[in-house]
CSV table of C-alpha atoms in Angstrom, one decimal:
chain,number,residue,atom,x,y,z
A,15,MET,CA,109.1,121.7,72.2
A,16,THR,CA,110.0,123.4,75.5
A,17,ILE,CA,110.4,120.9,78.5
A,18,THR,CA,109.5,122.5,81.9
A,19,LEU,CA,109.5,121.0,85.4
A,20,ARG,CA,106.2,122.0,87.1
A,21,PRO,CA,105.3,121.6,90.8
A,22,ILE,CA,102.9,118.8,91.4
A,23,ASP,CA,99.6,120.1,93.1
A,24,ARG,CA,96.0,119.4,93.5
A,25,ASP,CA,95.5,120.5,89.8
A,26,ASN,CA,97.9,117.8,88.2
A,27,TYR,CA,98.9,115.1,90.7
A,28,GLU,CA,96.3,112.7,89.3
A,29,VAL,CA,97.5,113.1,85.6
A,30,ILE,CA,101.0,112.9,86.7
A,31,ALA,CA,100.3,109.7,88.9
A,32,ARG,CA,98.5,107.9,85.9
A,33,LEU,CA,101.4,108.4,83.6
A,34,SER,CA,103.0,105.2,85.3
A,35,SER,CA,100.1,103.2,83.7
A,36,THR,CA,101.6,103.9,80.5
A,37,LEU,CA,105.0,101.8,81.2
A,38,THR,CA,105.3,98.3,80.0
A,39,PRO,CA,105.3,95.5,82.7
A,40,GLU,CA,109.0,95.3,82.4
A,41,GLU,CA,109.5,99.2,82.6
A,42,GLN,CA,107.2,99.1,85.8
A,43,ARG,CA,110.0,96.8,87.5
A,44,PHE,CA,112.6,99.6,86.9
A,45,VAL,CA,110.8,102.6,88.4
A,46,SER,CA,108.3,103.2,91.5
A,47,HIS,CA,104.9,104.2,90.6
A,48,ASN,CA,104.5,108.1,90.3
A,49,ALA,CA,101.9,108.2,93.1
A,50,ILE,CA,104.5,106.8,95.5
A,51,SER,CA,107.0,109.3,94.5
A,52,ILE,CA,104.4,112.3,95.0
A,53,LEU,CA,103.8,110.9,98.5
A,54,ASP,CA,107.6,110.4,99.6
A,55,ALA,CA,108.2,114.1,98.5
A,56,HIS,CA,105.1,115.2,100.4
A,57,TYR,CA,106.2,113.4,103.6
A,58,ASP,CA,110.1,114.4,103.0
A,59,SER,CA,110.9,118.1,103.0
A,60,ASN,CA,114.6,117.1,101.7
A,61,LEU,CA,112.9,116.0,98.4
A,62,THR,CA,111.7,117.9,95.4
A,63,VAL,CA,109.1,116.3,93.0
A,64,ARG,CA,108.1,117.8,89.6
A,65,GLY,CA,106.0,117.1,86.9
A,66,ILE,CA,108.0,117.0,83.5
A,67,TYR,CA,106.0,118.8,80.6
A,68,ALA,CA,106.7,119.1,77.1
A,69,ASP,CA,104.9,122.4,76.3
A,70,ASP,CA,101.8,121.8,78.1
A,71,THR,CA,101.6,118.0,77.8
A,72,PRO,CA,102.6,116.3,81.1
A,73,VAL,CA,105.2,113.3,79.9
A,74,GLY,CA,106.9,112.4,83.2
A,75,LEU,CA,108.2,112.9,86.8
A,76,VAL,CA,111.6,113.6,88.3
A,77,MET,CA,112.5,113.7,91.9
A,78,TRP,CA,115.8,114.6,93.6
A,79,GLY,CA,117.2,115.7,96.7
A,80,TRP,CA,119.3,115.5,99.8
A,81,ASP,CA,119.2,112.0,101.3
A,82,ALA,CA,120.5,111.7,104.5
A,83,ASN,CA,119.5,107.9,104.8
A,84,PHE,CA,121.8,106.9,101.8
A,85,GLY,CA,125.1,108.5,102.8
A,86,GLY,CA,124.1,112.2,103.0
A,87,ARG,CA,124.4,112.9,99.3
A,88,TRP,CA,122.4,114.6,96.6
A,89,TRP,CA,120.4,112.1,94.7
A,90,VAL,CA,118.2,111.9,91.6
A,91,ILE,CA,115.7,109.5,93.3
A,92,ARG,CA,113.2,109.1,90.4
A,93,LEU,CA,113.1,109.8,86.8
A,94,MET,CA,110.2,108.5,84.8
A,95,THR,CA,109.0,109.2,81.2
A,96,ALA,CA,105.6,108.2,79.8
A,97,LYS,CA,105.9,105.4,77.2
A,98,PRO,CA,104.4,107.5,74.5
A,99,HIS,CA,107.1,110.2,75.0
A,100,GLN,CA,110.3,107.9,75.5
A,101,GLY,CA,113.2,108.4,73.0
A,102,LYS,CA,112.6,112.2,72.4
A,103,GLY,CA,115.4,113.4,74.7
A,104,TYR,CA,113.4,114.8,77.5
A,105,GLY,CA,114.9,112.4,80.2
A,106,ARG,CA,118.4,114.0,79.0
A,107,GLN,CA,117.2,117.5,79.4
A,108,VAL,CA,115.5,116.9,82.7
A,109,LEU,CA,118.7,115.5,84.0
A,110,GLN,CA,120.8,118.4,82.8
A,111,THR,CA,118.1,120.7,84.6
A,112,VAL,CA,118.6,118.9,87.7
A,113,ILE,CA,122.3,118.8,87.6
A,114,GLU,CA,122.3,122.6,87.0
A,115,THR,CA,120.0,123.0,89.8
A,116,VAL,CA,121.9,120.9,92.5
A,117,THR,CA,125.2,122.5,91.5
A,118,ALA,CA,123.6,126.1,92.1
A,119,ALA,CA,122.6,124.6,95.4
A,120,GLY,CA,126.1,123.7,96.3
A,121,ALA,CA,126.3,120.1,95.6
A,122,ASP,CA,129.7,118.7,94.6
A,123,ALA,CA,128.4,115.4,93.3
A,124,LEU,CA,125.1,113.9,92.3
A,125,TYR,CA,124.2,110.2,92.6
A,126,ILE,CA,121.8,108.1,90.9
A,127,SER,CA,120.8,104.5,90.9
A,128,PHE,CA,119.1,101.9,88.9
A,129,VAL,CA,118.2,98.4,88.5
A,130,PRO,CA,121.2,96.8,86.7
A,131,ALA,CA,119.1,95.1,83.9
A,132,ASN,CA,118.1,98.6,82.8
A,133,ALA,CA,120.3,99.1,79.9
A,134,VAL,CA,118.5,102.4,78.4
A,135,ALA,CA,118.9,104.2,82.0
A,136,GLU,CA,122.5,103.1,82.0
A,137,ARG,CA,123.4,104.5,78.6
A,138,LEU,CA,121.7,107.8,79.2
A,139,TYR,CA,123.5,108.1,82.8
A,140,VAL,CA,127.0,107.4,81.3
A,141,SER,CA,126.4,109.9,78.6
A,142,LEU,CA,125.8,112.6,80.9
A,143,GLY,CA,128.9,111.9,82.9
A,144,PHE,CA,127.8,109.4,85.6
A,145,THR,CA,130.2,106.7,86.5
A,146,PRO,CA,129.8,103.4,88.5
A,147,THR,CA,130.8,103.7,92.1
A,148,GLY,CA,130.8,99.8,92.9
A,149,GLU,CA,128.1,100.3,95.3
A,150,MET,CA,124.6,98.6,95.4
A,151,ILE,CA,121.8,100.0,97.4
A,152,GLU,CA,118.6,98.1,97.8
A,153,GLY,CA,119.5,96.0,94.7
A,154,GLU,CA,120.3,99.0,92.6
A,155,THR,CA,123.6,100.0,91.1
A,156,VAL,CA,124.9,103.3,92.3
A,157,TYR,CA,126.4,105.9,89.7
A,158,LYS,CA,128.0,109.2,90.4
A,159,ARG,CA,128.5,112.4,88.6
A,160,VAL,CA,131.3,114.9,90.0
A,161,LEU,CA,130.0,118.4,89.8
A,162,LYS,CA,132.9,120.2,91.2
A,163,PRO,CA,136.4,118.8,91.4
């Protein structure tokens, strides 16, 4: 299975947006709807949003970028994997790709935040080298991965 990140456009925006409906009500508390993420990226040129594909099957969404509103830092702003595709390692592969992408763009650190009750996200982020900063932003715990010493 090959994981790719594809631009979201008029041909795939609906299917990517609809992936949010596969989440359980509890999971929906942890991540914004994909349609909101697509709109956010459309109106903020500092953000990159991509559909996550396993071969040719859409399985999720990721959004990252330079966010001047939250400390002028590189952030993974959204990561969502549709319920039927969770637990297959796709999120890990996607985050590794984003880490490589922002490192190549010159980032020295990458930040991510999550609802404190989301233990699954926390385990994933810690396993990829993210550590707590002690910050809370909009009710979410902030973690950081140093990319360049």
